[in-house]
JSON list of N, CA and C in Angstrom, two decimals:
[
{"chain": "A", "resi": 1, "resn": "UNK", "atom": "N", "xyz": [9.79, -11.43, -14.91]},
{"chain": "A", "resi": 1, "resn": "UNK", "atom": "CA", "xyz": [9.81, -9.99, -14.84]},
{"chain": "A", "resi": 1, "resn": "UNK", "atom": "C", "xyz": [9.13, -9.52, -13.55]},
{"chain": "A", "resi": 2, "resn": "UNK", "atom": "N", "xyz": [9.81, -8.67, -12.81]},
{"chain": "A", "resi": 2, "resn": "UNK", "atom": "CA", "xyz": [9.29, -8.19, -11.54]},
{"chain": "A", "resi": 2, "resn": "UNK", "atom": "C", "xyz": [8.29, -7.04, -11.76]},
{"chain": "A", "resi": 3, "resn": "UNK", "atom": "N", "xyz": [7.25, -7.02, -10.91]},
{"chain": "A", "resi": 3, "resn": "UNK", "atom": "CA", "xyz": [6.24, -5.97, -11.00]},
{"chain": "A", "resi": 3, "resn": "UNK", "atom": "C", "xyz": [6.65, -4.78, -10.14]},
{"chain": "A", "resi": 4, "resn": "UNK", "atom": "N", "xyz": [6.14, -3.62, -10.49]},
{"chain": "A", "resi": 4, "resn": "UNK", "atom": "CA", "xyz": [6.39, -2.40, -9.72]},
{"chain": "A", "resi": 4, "resn": "UNK", "atom": "C", "xyz": [5.39, -2.33, -8.58]},
{"chain": "A", "resi": 5, "resn": "UNK", "atom": "N", "xyz": [5.89, -2.18, -7.36]},
{"chain": "A", "resi": 5, "resn": "UNK", "atom": "CA", "xyz": [5.03, -2.14, -6.19]},
{"chain": "A", "resi": 5, "resn": "UNK", "atom": "C", "xyz": [5.41, -0.97, -5.29]},
{"chain": "A", "resi": 6, "resn": "UNK", "atom": "N", "xyz": [4.46, -0.60, -4.45]},
{"chain": "A", "resi": 6, "resn": "UNK", "atom": "CA", "xyz": [4.69, 0.39, -3.43]},
{"chain": "A", "resi": 6, "resn": "UNK", "atom": "C", "xyz": [4.23, -0.16, -2.09]},
{"chain": "A", "resi": 7, "resn": "UNK", "atom": "N", "xyz": [4.82, 0.34, -1.03]},
{"chain": "A", "resi": 7, "resn": "UNK", "atom": "CA", "xyz": [4.47, -0.10, 0.32]},
{"chain": "A", "resi": 7, "resn": "UNK", "atom": "C", "xyz": [4.09, 1.11, 1.14]},
{"chain": "A", "resi": 8, "resn": "UNK", "atom": "N", "xyz": [2.98, 1.02, 1.84]},
{"chain": "A", "resi": 8, "resn": "UNK", "atom": "CA", "xyz": [2.56, 2.07, 2.74]},
{"chain": "A", "resi": 8, "resn": "UNK", "atom": "C", "xyz": [2.59, 1.49, 4.14]},
{"chain": "A", "resi": 9, "resn": "UNK", "atom": "N", "xyz": [3.49, 2.00, 4.96]},
{"chain": "A", "resi": 9, "resn": "UNK", "atom": "CA", "xyz": [3.65, 1.53, 6.33]},
{"chain": "A", "resi": 9, "resn": "UNK", "atom": "C", "xyz": [5.10, 1.26, 6.64]},
{"chain": "A", "resi": 10, "resn": "UNK", "atom": "N", "xyz": [5.64, 1.98, 7.62]},
{"chain": "A", "resi": 10, "resn": "UNK", "atom": "CA", "xyz": [7.05, 1.82, 7.99]},
{"chain": "A", "resi": 10, "resn": "UNK", "atom": "C", "xyz": [7.23, 1.24, 9.38]},
{"chain": "A", "resi": 11, "resn": "UNK", "atom": "N", "xyz": [6.16, 0.70, 9.93]},
{"chain": "A", "resi": 11, "resn": "UNK", "atom": "CA", "xyz": [6.23, 0.12, 11.27]},
{"chain": "A", "resi": 11, "resn": "UNK", "atom": "C", "xyz": [6.80, -1.29, 11.25]},
{"chain": "A", "resi": 12, "resn": "UNK", "atom": "N", "xyz": [6.50, -2.04, 12.30]},
{"chain": "A", "resi": 12, "resn": "UNK", "atom": "CA", "xyz": [7.02, -3.39, 12.45]},
{"chain": "A", "resi": 12, "resn": "UNK", "atom": "C", "xyz": [6.69, -4.29, 11.25]},
{"chain": "A", "resi": 13, "resn": "UNK", "atom": "N", "xyz": [5.41, -4.36, 10.87]},
{"chain": "A", "resi": 13, "resn": "UNK", "atom": "CA", "xyz": [5.01, -5.21, 9.75]},
{"chain": "A", "resi": 13, "resn": "UNK", "atom": "C", "xyz": [5.50, -4.63, 8.44]},
{"chain": "A", "resi": 14, "resn": "UNK", "atom": "N", "xyz": [5.48, -3.32, 8.33]},
{"chain": "A", "resi": 14, "resn": "UNK", "atom": "CA", "xyz": [5.97, -2.69, 7.11]},
{"chain": "A", "resi": 14, "resn": "UNK", "atom": "C", "xyz": [7.42, -3.04, 6.82]},
{"chain": "A", "resi": 15, "resn": "UNK", "atom": "N", "xyz": [8.24, -3.06, 7.86]},
{"chain": "A", "resi": 15, "resn": "UNK", "atom": "CA", "xyz": [9.65, -3.42, 7.69]},
{"chain": "A", "resi": 15, "resn": "UNK", "atom": "C", "xyz": [9.81, -4.87, 7.26]},
{"chain": "A", "resi": 16, "resn": "UNK", "atom": "N", "xyz": [8.99, -5.77, 7.81]},
{"chain": "A", "resi": 16, "resn": "UNK", "atom": "CA", "xyz": [9.04, -7.18, 7.41]},
{"chain": "A", "resi": 16, "resn": "UNK", "atom": "C", "xyz": [8.63, -7.35, 5.95]},
{"chain": "A", "resi": 17, "resn": "UNK", "atom": "N", "xyz": [7.56, -6.69, 5.56]},
{"chain": "A", "resi": 17, "resn": "UNK", "atom": "CA", "xyz": [7.07, -6.79, 4.19]},
{"chain": "A", "resi": 17, "resn": "UNK", "atom": "C", "xyz": [8.08, -6.16, 3.23]},
{"chain": "A", "resi": 18, "resn": "UNK", "atom": "N", "xyz": [8.70, -5.05, 3.63]},
{"chain": "A", "resi": 18, "resn": "UNK", "atom": "CA", "xyz": [9.68, -4.37, 2.79]},
{"chain": "A", "resi": 18, "resn": "UNK", "atom": "C", "xyz": [10.83, -5.30, 2.42]},
{"chain": "A", "resi": 19, "resn": "UNK", "atom": "N", "xyz": [11.34, -6.05, 3.38]},
{"chain": "A", "resi": 19, "resn": "UNK", "atom": "CA", "xyz": [12.44, -6.99, 3.11]},
{"chain": "A", "resi": 19, "resn": "UNK", "atom": "C", "xyz": [12.06, -7.99, 2.02]},
{"chain": "A", "resi": 20, "resn": "UNK", "atom": "N", "xyz": [10.87, -8.51, 2.11]},
{"chain": "A", "resi": 20, "resn": "UNK", "atom": "CA", "xyz": [10.40, -9.50, 1.13]},
{"chain": "A", "resi": 20, "resn": "UNK", "atom": "C", "xyz": [10.17, -8.88, -0.24]},
{"chain": "A", "resi": 21, "resn": "UNK", "atom": "N", "xyz": [9.58, -7.69, -0.25]},
{"chain": "A", "resi": 21, "resn": "UNK", "atom": "CA", "xyz": [9.28, -7.04, -1.53]},
{"chain": "A", "resi": 21, "resn": "UNK", "atom": "C", "xyz": [10.56, -6.66, -2.29]},
{"chain": "A", "resi": 22, "resn": "UNK", "atom": "N", "xyz": [11.61, -6.32, -1.57]},
{"chain": "A", "resi": 22, "resn": "UNK", "atom": "CA", "xyz": [12.87, -5.97, -2.24]},
{"chain": "A", "resi": 22, "resn": "UNK", "atom": "C", "xyz": [13.42, -7.15, -3.02]},
{"chain": "A", "resi": 23, "resn": "UNK", "atom": "N", "xyz": [13.12, -8.37, -2.58]},
{"chain": "A", "resi": 23, "resn": "UNK", "atom": "CA", "xyz": [13.58, -9.58, -3.26]},
{"chain": "A", "resi": 23, "resn": "UNK", "atom": "C", "xyz": [12.63, -9.97, -4.39]},
{"chain": "A", "resi": 24, "resn": "UNK", "atom": "N", "xyz": [11.32, -9.85, -4.14]},
{"chain": "A", "resi": 24, "resn": "UNK", "atom": "CA", "xyz": [10.32, -10.37, -5.06]},
{"chain": "A", "resi": 24, "resn": "UNK", "atom": "C", "xyz": [9.84, -9.41, -6.13]},
{"chain": "A", "resi": 25, "resn": "UNK", "atom": "N", "xyz": [10.02, -8.10, -5.93]},
{"chain": "A", "resi": 25, "resn": "UNK", "atom": "CA", "xyz": [9.43, -7.11, -6.84]},
{"chain": "A", "resi": 25, "resn": "UNK", "atom": "C", "xyz": [10.33, -5.88, -6.96]},
{"chain": "A", "resi": 26, "resn": "UNK", "atom": "N", "xyz": [9.92, -4.96, -7.82]},
{"chain": "A", "resi": 26, "resn": "UNK", "atom": "CA", "xyz": [10.59, -3.66, -7.92]},
{"chain": "A", "resi": 26, "resn": "UNK", "atom": "C", "xyz": [9.90, -2.71, -6.95]},
{"chain": "A", "resi": 27, "resn": "UNK", "atom": "N", "xyz": [10.43, -2.59, -5.77]},
{"chain": "A", "resi": 27, "resn": "UNK", "atom": "CA", "xyz": [9.85, -1.72, -4.75]},
{"chain": "A", "resi": 27, "resn": "UNK", "atom": "C", "xyz": [10.21, -0.28, -5.08]},
{"chain": "A", "resi": 28, "resn": "UNK", "atom": "N", "xyz": [9.21, 0.49, -5.49]},
{"chain": "A", "resi": 28, "resn": "UNK", "atom": "CA", "xyz": [9.43, 1.86, -5.96]},
{"chain": "A", "resi": 28, "resn": "UNK", "atom": "C", "xyz": [9.39, 2.89, -4.84]},
{"chain": "A", "resi": 29, "resn": "UNK", "atom": "N", "xyz": [8.59, 2.63, -3.80]},
{"chain": "A", "resi": 29, "resn": "UNK", "atom": "CA", "xyz": [8.54, 3.56, -2.68]},
{"chain": "A", "resi": 29, "resn": "UNK", "atom": "C", "xyz": [8.02, 2.89, -1.42]},
{"chain": "A", "resi": 30, "resn": "UNK", "atom": "N", "xyz": [8.40, 3.47, -0.28]},
{"chain": "A", "resi": 30, "resn": "UNK", "atom": "CA", "xyz": [7.89, 3.06, 1.03]},
{"chain": "A", "resi": 30, "resn": "UNK", "atom": "C", "xyz": [7.46, 4.35, 1.71]},
{"chain": "A", "resi": 31, "resn": "UNK", "atom": "N", "xyz": [6.18, 4.44, 2.03]},
{"chain": "A", "resi": 31, "resn": "UNK", "atom": "CA", "xyz": [5.64, 5.64, 2.65]},
{"chain": "A", "resi": 31, "resn": "UNK", "atom": "C", "xyz": [5.32, 5.41, 4.11]},
{"chain": "A", "resi": 32, "resn": "UNK", "atom": "N", "xyz": [5.50, 6.45, 4.87]},
{"chain": "A", "resi": 32, "resn": "UNK", "atom": "CA", "xyz": [5.08, 6.45, 6.26]},
{"chain": "A", "resi": 32, "resn": "UNK", "atom": "C", "xyz": [3.74, 7.13, 6.35]},
{"chain": "A", "resi": 33, "resn": "UNK", "atom": "N", "xyz": [3.79, 8.44, 6.45]},
{"chain": "A", "resi": 33, "resn": "UNK", "atom": "CA", "xyz": [2.53, 9.17, 6.61]},
{"chain": "A", "resi": 33, "resn": "UNK", "atom": "C", "xyz": [2.09, 9.86, 5.34]},
{"chain": "A", "resi": 34, "resn": "UNK", "atom": "N", "xyz": [2.14, 11.15, 5.30]},
{"chain": "A", "resi": 34, "resn": "UNK", "atom": "CA", "xyz": [1.54, 11.90, 4.20]},
{"chain": "A", "resi": 34, "resn": "UNK", "atom": "C", "xyz": [2.44, 11.94, 2.96]},
{"chain": "A", "resi": 35, "resn": "UNK", "atom": "N", "xyz": [1.89, 11.48, 1.87]},
{"chain": "A", "resi": 35, "resn": "UNK", "atom": "CA", "xyz": [2.54, 11.53, 0.57]},
{"chain": "A", "resi": 35, "resn": "UNK", "atom": "C", "xyz": [1.46, 11.66, -0.50]},
{"chain": "A", "resi": 36, "resn": "UNK", "atom": "N", "xyz": [1.86, 12.04, -1.70]},
{"chain": "A", "resi": 36, "resn": "UNK", "atom": "CA", "xyz": [0.91, 12.16, -2.80]},
{"chain": "A", "resi": 36, "resn": "UNK", "atom": "C", "xyz": [0.79, 10.81, -3.50]},
{"chain": "A", "resi": 37, "resn": "UNK", "atom": "N", "xyz": [-0.02, 9.95, -2.97]},
{"chain": "A", "resi": 37, "resn": "UNK", "atom": "CA", "xyz": [-0.13, 8.56, -3.41]},
{"chain": "A", "resi": 37, "resn": "UNK", "atom": "C", "xyz": [-0.55, 8.45, -4.87]},
{"chain": "A", "resi": 38, "resn": "UNK", "atom": "N", "xyz": [-1.64, 9.13, -5.25]},
{"chain": "A", "resi": 38, "resn": "UNK", "atom": "CA", "xyz": [-2.15, 9.01, -6.62]},
{"chain": "A", "resi": 38, "resn": "UNK", "atom": "C", "xyz": [-1.11, 9.45, -7.65]},
{"chain": "A", "resi": 39, "resn": "UNK", "atom": "N", "xyz": [-0.41, 10.52, -7.36]},
{"chain": "A", "resi": 39, "resn": "UNK", "atom": "CA", "xyz": [0.61, 11.03, -8.27]},
{"chain": "A", "resi": 39, "resn": "UNK", "atom": "C", "xyz": [1.75, 10.02, -8.42]},
{"chain": "A", "resi": 40, "resn": "UNK", "atom": "N", "xyz": [2.20, 9.45, -7.32]},
{"chain": "A", "resi": 40, "resn": "UNK", "atom": "CA", "xyz": [3.32, 8.52, -7.36]},
{"chain": "A", "resi": 40, "resn": "UNK", "atom": "C", "xyz": [2.95, 7.16, -7.95]},
{"chain": "A", "resi": 41, "resn": "UNK", "atom": "N", "xyz": [1.70, 6.78, -7.86]},
{"chain": "A", "resi": 41, "resn": "UNK", "atom": "CA", "xyz": [1.24, 5.55, -8.50]},
{"chain": "A", "resi": 41, "resn": "UNK", "atom": "C", "xyz": [1.40, 5.67, -10.01]},
{"chain": "A", "resi": 42, "resn": "UNK", "atom": "N", "xyz": [0.96, 6.79, -10.56]},
{"chain": "A", "resi": 42, "resn": "UNK", "atom": "CA", "xyz": [1.08, 7.01, -12.00]},
{"chain": "A", "resi": 42, "resn": "UNK", "atom": "C", "xyz": [2.53, 7.18, -12.42]},
{"chain": "A", "resi": 43, "resn": "UNK", "atom": "N", "xyz": [3.27, 7.97, -11.67]},
{"chain": "A", "resi": 43, "resn": "UNK", "atom": "CA", "xyz": [4.67, 8.27, -11.99]},
{"chain": "A", "resi": 43, "resn": "UNK", "atom": "C", "xyz": [5.53, 7.00, -12.05]},
{"chain": "A", "resi": 44, "resn": "UNK", "atom": "N", "xyz": [5.31, 6.08, -11.14]},
{"chain": "A", "resi": 44, "resn": "UNK", "atom": "CA", "xyz": [6.13, 4.87, -11.03]},
{"chain": "A", "resi": 44, "resn": "UNK", "atom": "C", "xyz": [5.51, 3.64, -11.69]},
{"chain": "A", "resi": 45, "resn": "UNK", "atom": "N", "xyz": [4.38, 3.81, -12.37]},
{"chain": "A", "resi": 45, "resn": "UNK", "atom": "CA", "xyz": [3.71, 2.70, -13.05]},
{"chain": "A", "resi": 45, "resn": "UNK", "atom": "C", "xyz": [3.47, 1.53, -12.08]},
{"chain": "A", "resi": 46, "resn": "UNK", "atom": "N", "xyz": [2.89, 1.85, -10.94]},
{"chain": "A", "resi": 46, "resn": "UNK", "atom": "CA", "xyz": [2.67, 0.87, -9.87]},
{"chain": "A", "resi": 46, "resn": "UNK", "atom": "C", "xyz": [1.54, -0.09, -10.22]},
{"chain": "A", "resi": 47, "resn": "UNK", "atom": "N", "xyz": [1.79, -1.38, -10.00]},
{"chain": "A", "resi": 47, "resn": "UNK", "atom": "CA", "xyz": [0.78, -2.41, -10.26]},
{"chain": "A", "resi": 47, "resn": "UNK", "atom": "C", "xyz": [0.14, -2.91, -8.97]},
{"chain": "A", "resi": 48, "resn": "UNK", "atom": "N", "xyz": [0.90, -2.88, -7.87]},
{"chain": "A", "resi": 48, "resn": "UNK", "atom": "CA", "xyz": [0.41, -3.35, -6.56]},
{"chain": "A", "resi": 48, "resn": "UNK", "atom": "C", "xyz": [0.83, -2.37, -5.48]},
{"chain": "A", "resi": 49, "resn": "UNK", "atom": "N", "xyz": [-0.07, -2.15, -4.52]},
{"chain": "A", "resi": 49, "resn": "UNK", "atom": "CA", "xyz": [0.23, -1.41, -3.30]},
{"chain": "A", "resi": 49, "resn": "UNK", "atom": "C", "xyz": [0.02, -2.36, -2.12]},
{"chain": "A", "resi": 50, "resn": "UNK", "atom": "N", "xyz": [0.97, -2.40, -1.23]},
{"chain": "A", "resi": 50, "resn": "UNK", "atom": "CA", "xyz": [0.87, -3.19, -0.01]},
{"chain": "A", "resi": 50, "resn": "UNK", "atom": "C", "xyz": [0.63, -2.23, 1.15]},
{"chain": "A", "resi": 51, "resn": "UNK", "atom": "N", "xyz": [-0.42, -2.49, 1.92]},
{"chain": "A", "resi": 51, "resn": "UNK", "atom": "CA", "xyz": [-0.81, -1.60, 3.01]},
{"chain": "A", "resi": 51, "resn": "UNK", "atom": "C", "xyz": [-0.55, -2.29, 4.34]},
{"chain": "A", "resi": 52, "resn": "UNK", "atom": "N", "xyz": [0.34, -1.69, 5.13]},
{"chain": "A", "resi": 52, "resn": "UNK", "atom": "CA", "xyz": [0.69, -2.21, 6.46]},
{"chain": "A", "resi": 52, "resn": "UNK", "atom": "C", "xyz": [0.70, -1.05, 7.43]},
{"chain": "A", "resi": 53, "resn": "UNK", "atom": "N", "xyz": [-0.46, -0.44, 7.59]},
{"chain": "A", "resi": 53, "resn": "UNK", "atom": "CA", "xyz": [-0.62, 0.74, 8.44]},
{"chain": "A", "resi": 53, "resn": "UNK", "atom": "C", "xyz": [-1.57, 0.40, 9.58]},
{"chain": "A", "resi": 54, "resn": "UNK", "atom": "N", "xyz": [-1.78, 1.34, 10.51]},
{"chain": "A", "resi": 54, "resn": "UNK", "atom": "CA", "xyz": [-2.76, 1.09, 11.58]},
{"chain": "A", "resi": 54, "resn": "UNK", "atom": "C", "xyz": [-4.15, 0.80, 11.00]},
{"chain": "A", "resi": 55, "resn": "UNK", "atom": "N", "xyz": [-4.89, -0.04, 11.67]},
{"chain": "A", "resi": 55, "resn": "UNK", "atom": "CA", "xyz": [-6.20, -0.50, 11.19]},
{"chain": "A", "resi": 55, "resn": "UNK", "atom": "C", "xyz": [-7.15, 0.63, 10.79]},
{"chain": "A", "resi": 56, "resn": "UNK", "atom": "N", "xyz": [-7.15, 1.71, 11.53]},
{"chain": "A", "resi": 56, "resn": "UNK", "atom": "CA", "xyz": [-8.11, 2.79, 11.26]},
{"chain": "A", "resi": 56, "resn": "UNK", "atom": "C", "xyz": [-7.79, 3.56, 9.97]},
{"chain": "A", "resi": 57, "resn": "UNK", "atom": "N", "xyz": [-6.65, 3.30, 9.34]},
{"chain": "A", "resi": 57, "resn": "UNK", "atom": "CA", "xyz": [-6.28, 4.01, 8.11]},
{"chain": "A", "resi": 57, "resn": "UNK", "atom": "C", "xyz": [-6.48, 3.14, 6.86]},
{"chain": "A", "resi": 58, "resn": "UNK", "atom": "N", "xyz": [-6.73, 1.86, 7.02]},
{"chain": "A", "resi": 58, "resn": "UNK", "atom": "CA", "xyz": [-6.82, 0.94, 5.88]},
{"chain": "A", "resi": 58, "resn": "UNK", "atom": "C", "xyz": [-7.86, 1.36, 4.85]},
{"chain": "A", "resi": 59, "resn": "UNK", "atom": "N", "xyz": [-9.06, 1.64, 5.29]},
{"chain": "A", "resi": 59, "resn": "UNK", "atom": "CA", "xyz": [-10.16, 1.93, 4.36]},
{"chain": "A", "resi": 59, "resn": "UNK", "atom": "C", "xyz": [-9.83, 3.09, 3.44]},
{"chain": "A", "resi": 60, "resn": "UNK", "atom": "N", "xyz": [-9.36, 4.18, 4.00]},
{"chain": "A", "resi": 60, "resn": "UNK", "atom": "CA", "xyz": [-9.08, 5.39, 3.21]},
{"chain": "A", "resi": 60, "resn": "UNK", "atom": "C", "xyz": [-7.97, 5.13, 2.18]},
{"chain": "A", "resi": 61, "resn": "UNK", "atom": "N", "xyz": [-6.91, 4.46, 2.60]},
{"chain": "A", "resi": 61, "resn": "UNK", "atom": "CA", "xyz": [-5.78, 4.17, 1.70]},
{"chain": "A", "resi": 61, "resn": "UNK", "atom": "C", "xyz": [-6.20, 3.21, 0.60]},
{"chain": "A", "resi": 62, "resn": "UNK", "atom": "N", "xyz": [-6.87, 2.14, 0.96]},
{"chain": "A", "resi": 62, "resn": "UNK", "atom": "CA", "xyz": [-7.28, 1.14, -0.02]},
{"chain": "A", "resi": 62, "resn": "UNK", "atom": "C", "xyz": [-8.25, 1.75, -1.03]},
{"chain": "A", "resi": 63, "resn": "UNK", "atom": "N", "xyz": [-9.14, 2.59, -0.57]},
{"chain": "A", "resi": 63, "resn": "UNK", "atom": "CA", "xyz": [-10.10, 3.25, -1.47]},
{"chain": "A", "resi": 63, "resn": "UNK", "atom": "C", "xyz": [-9.36, 4.10, -2.51]},
{"chain": "A", "resi": 64, "resn": "UNK", "atom": "N", "xyz": [-8.35, 4.86, -2.08]},
{"chain": "A", "resi": 64, "resn": "UNK", "atom": "CA", "xyz": [-7.56, 5.66, -3.02]},
{"chain": "A", "resi": 64, "resn": "UNK", "atom": "C", "xyz": [-6.86, 4.78, -4.06]},
{"chain": "A", "resi": 65, "resn": "UNK", "atom": "N", "xyz": [-6.33, 3.66, -3.62]},
{"chain": "A", "resi": 65, "resn": "UNK", "atom": "CA", "xyz": [-5.64, 2.75, -4.53]},
{"chain": "A", "resi": 65, "resn": "UNK", "atom": "C", "xyz": [-6.58, 2.15, -5.56]},
{"chain": "A", "resi": 66, "resn": "UNK", "atom": "N", "xyz": [-7.74, 1.71, -5.10]},
{"chain": "A", "resi": 66, "resn": "UNK", "atom": "CA", "xyz": [-8.72, 1.12, -6.01]},
{"chain": "A", "resi": 66, "resn": "UNK", "atom": "C", "xyz": [-9.20, 2.16, -7.01]},
{"chain": "A", "resi": 67, "resn": "UNK", "atom": "N", "xyz": [-9.41, 3.39, -6.57]},
{"chain": "A", "resi": 67, "resn": "UNK", "atom": "CA", "xyz": [-9.82, 4.45, -7.48]},
{"chain": "A", "resi": 67, "resn": "UNK", "atom": "C", "xyz": [-8.73, 4.77, -8.52]},
{"chain": "A", "resi": 68, "resn": "UNK", "atom": "N", "xyz": [-7.49, 4.42, -8.20]},
{"chain": "A", "resi": 68, "resn": "UNK", "atom": "CA", "xyz": [-6.38, 4.62, -9.13]},
{"chain": "A", "resi": 68, "resn": "UNK", "atom": "C", "xyz": [-6.10, 3.36, -9.96]},
{"chain": "A", "resi": 69, "resn": "UNK", "atom": "N", "xyz": [-7.01, 2.39, -9.89]},
{"chain": "A", "resi": 69, "resn": "UNK", "atom": "CA", "xyz": [-6.90, 1.13, -10.65]},
{"chain": "A", "resi": 69, "resn": "UNK", "atom": "C", "xyz": [-5.62, 0.35, -10.33]},
{"chain": "A", "resi": 70, "resn": "UNK", "atom": "N", "xyz": [-5.33, 0.24, -9.04]},
{"chain": "A", "resi": 70, "resn": "UNK", "atom": "CA", "xyz": [-4.14, -0.49, -8.59]},
{"chain": "A", "resi": 70, "resn": "UNK", "atom": "C", "xyz": [-4.59, -1.67, -7.73]},
{"chain": "A", "resi": 71, "resn": "UNK", "atom": "N", "xyz": [-3.93, -2.81, -7.89]},
{"chain": "A", "resi": 71, "resn": "UNK", "atom": "CA", "xyz": [-4.19, -3.96, -7.04]},
{"chain": "A", "resi": 71, "resn": "UNK", "atom": "C", "xyz": [-3.70, -3.66, -5.63]},
{"chain": "A", "resi": 72, "resn": "UNK", "atom": "N", "xyz": [-4.39, -4.21, -4.64]},
{"chain": "A", "resi": 72, "resn": "UNK", "atom": "CA", "xyz": [-4.07, -3.90, -3.24]},
{"chain": "A", "resi": 72, "resn": "UNK", "atom": "C", "xyz": [-3.96, -5.17, -2.41]},
{"chain": "A", "resi": 73, "resn": "UNK", "atom": "N", "xyz": [-2.90, -5.23, -1.60]},
{"chain": "A", "resi": 73, "resn": "UNK", "atom": "CA", "xyz": [-2.78, -6.23, -0.54]},
{"chain": "A", "resi": 73, "resn": "UNK", "atom": "C", "xyz": [-2.85, -5.45, 0.76]},
{"chain": "A", "resi": 74, "resn": "UNK", "atom": "N", "xyz": [-3.83, -5.75, 1.59]},
{"chain": "A", "resi": 74, "resn": "UNK", "atom": "CA", "xyz": [-4.02, -5.00, 2.82]},
{"chain": "A", "resi": 74, "resn": "UNK", "atom": "C", "xyz": [-4.00, -5.94, 4.01]},
{"chain": "A", "resi": 75, "resn": "UNK", "atom": "N", "xyz": [-3.23, -5.56, 5.04]},
{"chain": "A", "resi": 75, "resn": "UNK", "atom": "CA", "xyz": [-3.27, -6.28, 6.30]},
{"chain": "A", "resi": 75, "resn": "UNK", "atom": "C", "xyz": [-4.70, -6.22, 6.83]},
{"chain": "A", "resi": 76, "resn": "UNK", "atom": "N", "xyz": [-5.13, -7.24, 7.53]},
{"chain": "A", "resi": 76, "resn": "UNK", "atom": "CA", "xyz": [-6.49, -7.21, 8.06]},
{"chain": "A", "resi": 76, "resn": "UNK", "atom": "C", "xyz": [-6.57, -6.36, 9.32]},
{"chain": "A", "resi": 77, "resn": "UNK", "atom": "N", "xyz": [-7.71, -5.81, 9.63]},
{"chain": "A", "resi": 77, "resn": "UNK", "atom": "CA", "xyz": [-8.96, -5.79, 8.90]},
{"chain": "A", "resi": 77, "resn": "UNK", "atom": "C", "xyz": [-8.95, -4.71, 7.81]},
{"chain": "A", "resi": 78, "resn": "UNK", "atom": "N", "xyz": [-9.79, -4.91, 6.81]},
{"chain": "A", "resi": 78, "resn": "UNK", "atom": "CA", "xyz": [-9.87, -3.94, 5.73]},
{"chain": "A", "resi": 78, "resn": "UNK", "atom": "C", "xyz": [-10.54, -2.65, 6.22]},
{"chain": "A", "resi": 79, "resn": "UNK", "atom": "N", "xyz": [-11.54, -2.77, 7.06]},
{"chain": "A", "resi": 79, "resn": "UNK", "atom": "CA", "xyz": [-12.20, -1.59, 7.64]},
{"chain": "A", "resi": 79, "resn": "UNK", "atom": "C", "xyz": [-12.73, -1.94, 9.02]},
{"chain": "A", "resi": 80, "resn": "UNK", "atom": "N", "xyz": [-13.16, -0.92, 9.74]},
{"chain": "A", "resi": 80, "resn": "UNK", "atom": "CA", "xyz": [-13.58, -1.13, 11.13]},
{"chain": "A", "resi": 80, "resn": "UNK", "atom": "C", "xyz": [-15.10, -1.10, 11.33]},
{"chain": "A", "resi": 81, "resn": "UNK", "atom": "N", "xyz": [-15.84, -0.72, 10.29]},
{"chain": "A", "resi": 81, "resn": "UNK", "atom": "CA", "xyz": [-17.29, -0.70, 10.42]},
{"chain": "A", "resi": 81, "resn": "UNK", "atom": "C", "xyz": [-17.96, -1.44, 9.28]},
{"chain": "A", "resi": 82, "resn": "UNK", "atom": "N", "xyz": [-19.13, -1.95, 9.53]},
{"chain": "A", "resi": 82, "resn": "UNK", "atom": "CA", "xyz": [-19.90, -2.68, 8.53]},
{"chain": "A", "resi": 82, "resn": "UNK", "atom": "C", "xyz": [-20.25, -1.79, 7.34]},
{"chain": "A", "resi": 83, "resn": "UNK", "atom": "N", "xyz": [-20.56, -0.52, 7.60]},
{"chain": "A", "resi": 83, "resn": "UNK", "atom": "CA", "xyz": [-20.96, 0.40, 6.55]},
{"chain": "A", "resi": 83, "resn": "UNK", "atom": "C", "xyz": [-19.87, 0.60, 5.50]},
{"chain": "A", "resi": 84, "resn": "UNK", "atom": "N", "xyz": [-18.62, 0.65, 5.92]},
{"chain": "A", "resi": 84, "resn": "UNK", "atom": "CA", "xyz": [-17.52, 0.86, 4.98]},
{"chain": "A", "resi": 84, "resn": "UNK", "atom": "C", "xyz": [-17.26, -0.40, 4.19]}
]
């Protein structure tokens, strides 16, 4: 049974990951920039979010996903400062 996943990032890596996710999982959405992530996580019963965005956006996106009780796969680095 395939899991419901979402992808954030439409750039070079996002496109590569999207191809694989379409085969391996139920890809419910692919986001570029601004979207209502928390609402769509609940609406689509998302179990995993894949983050393939610019490095400076990882922390904020991953934090929202974790607060929504969703598993996260994030391209490295997870954050840019030790404090985060």
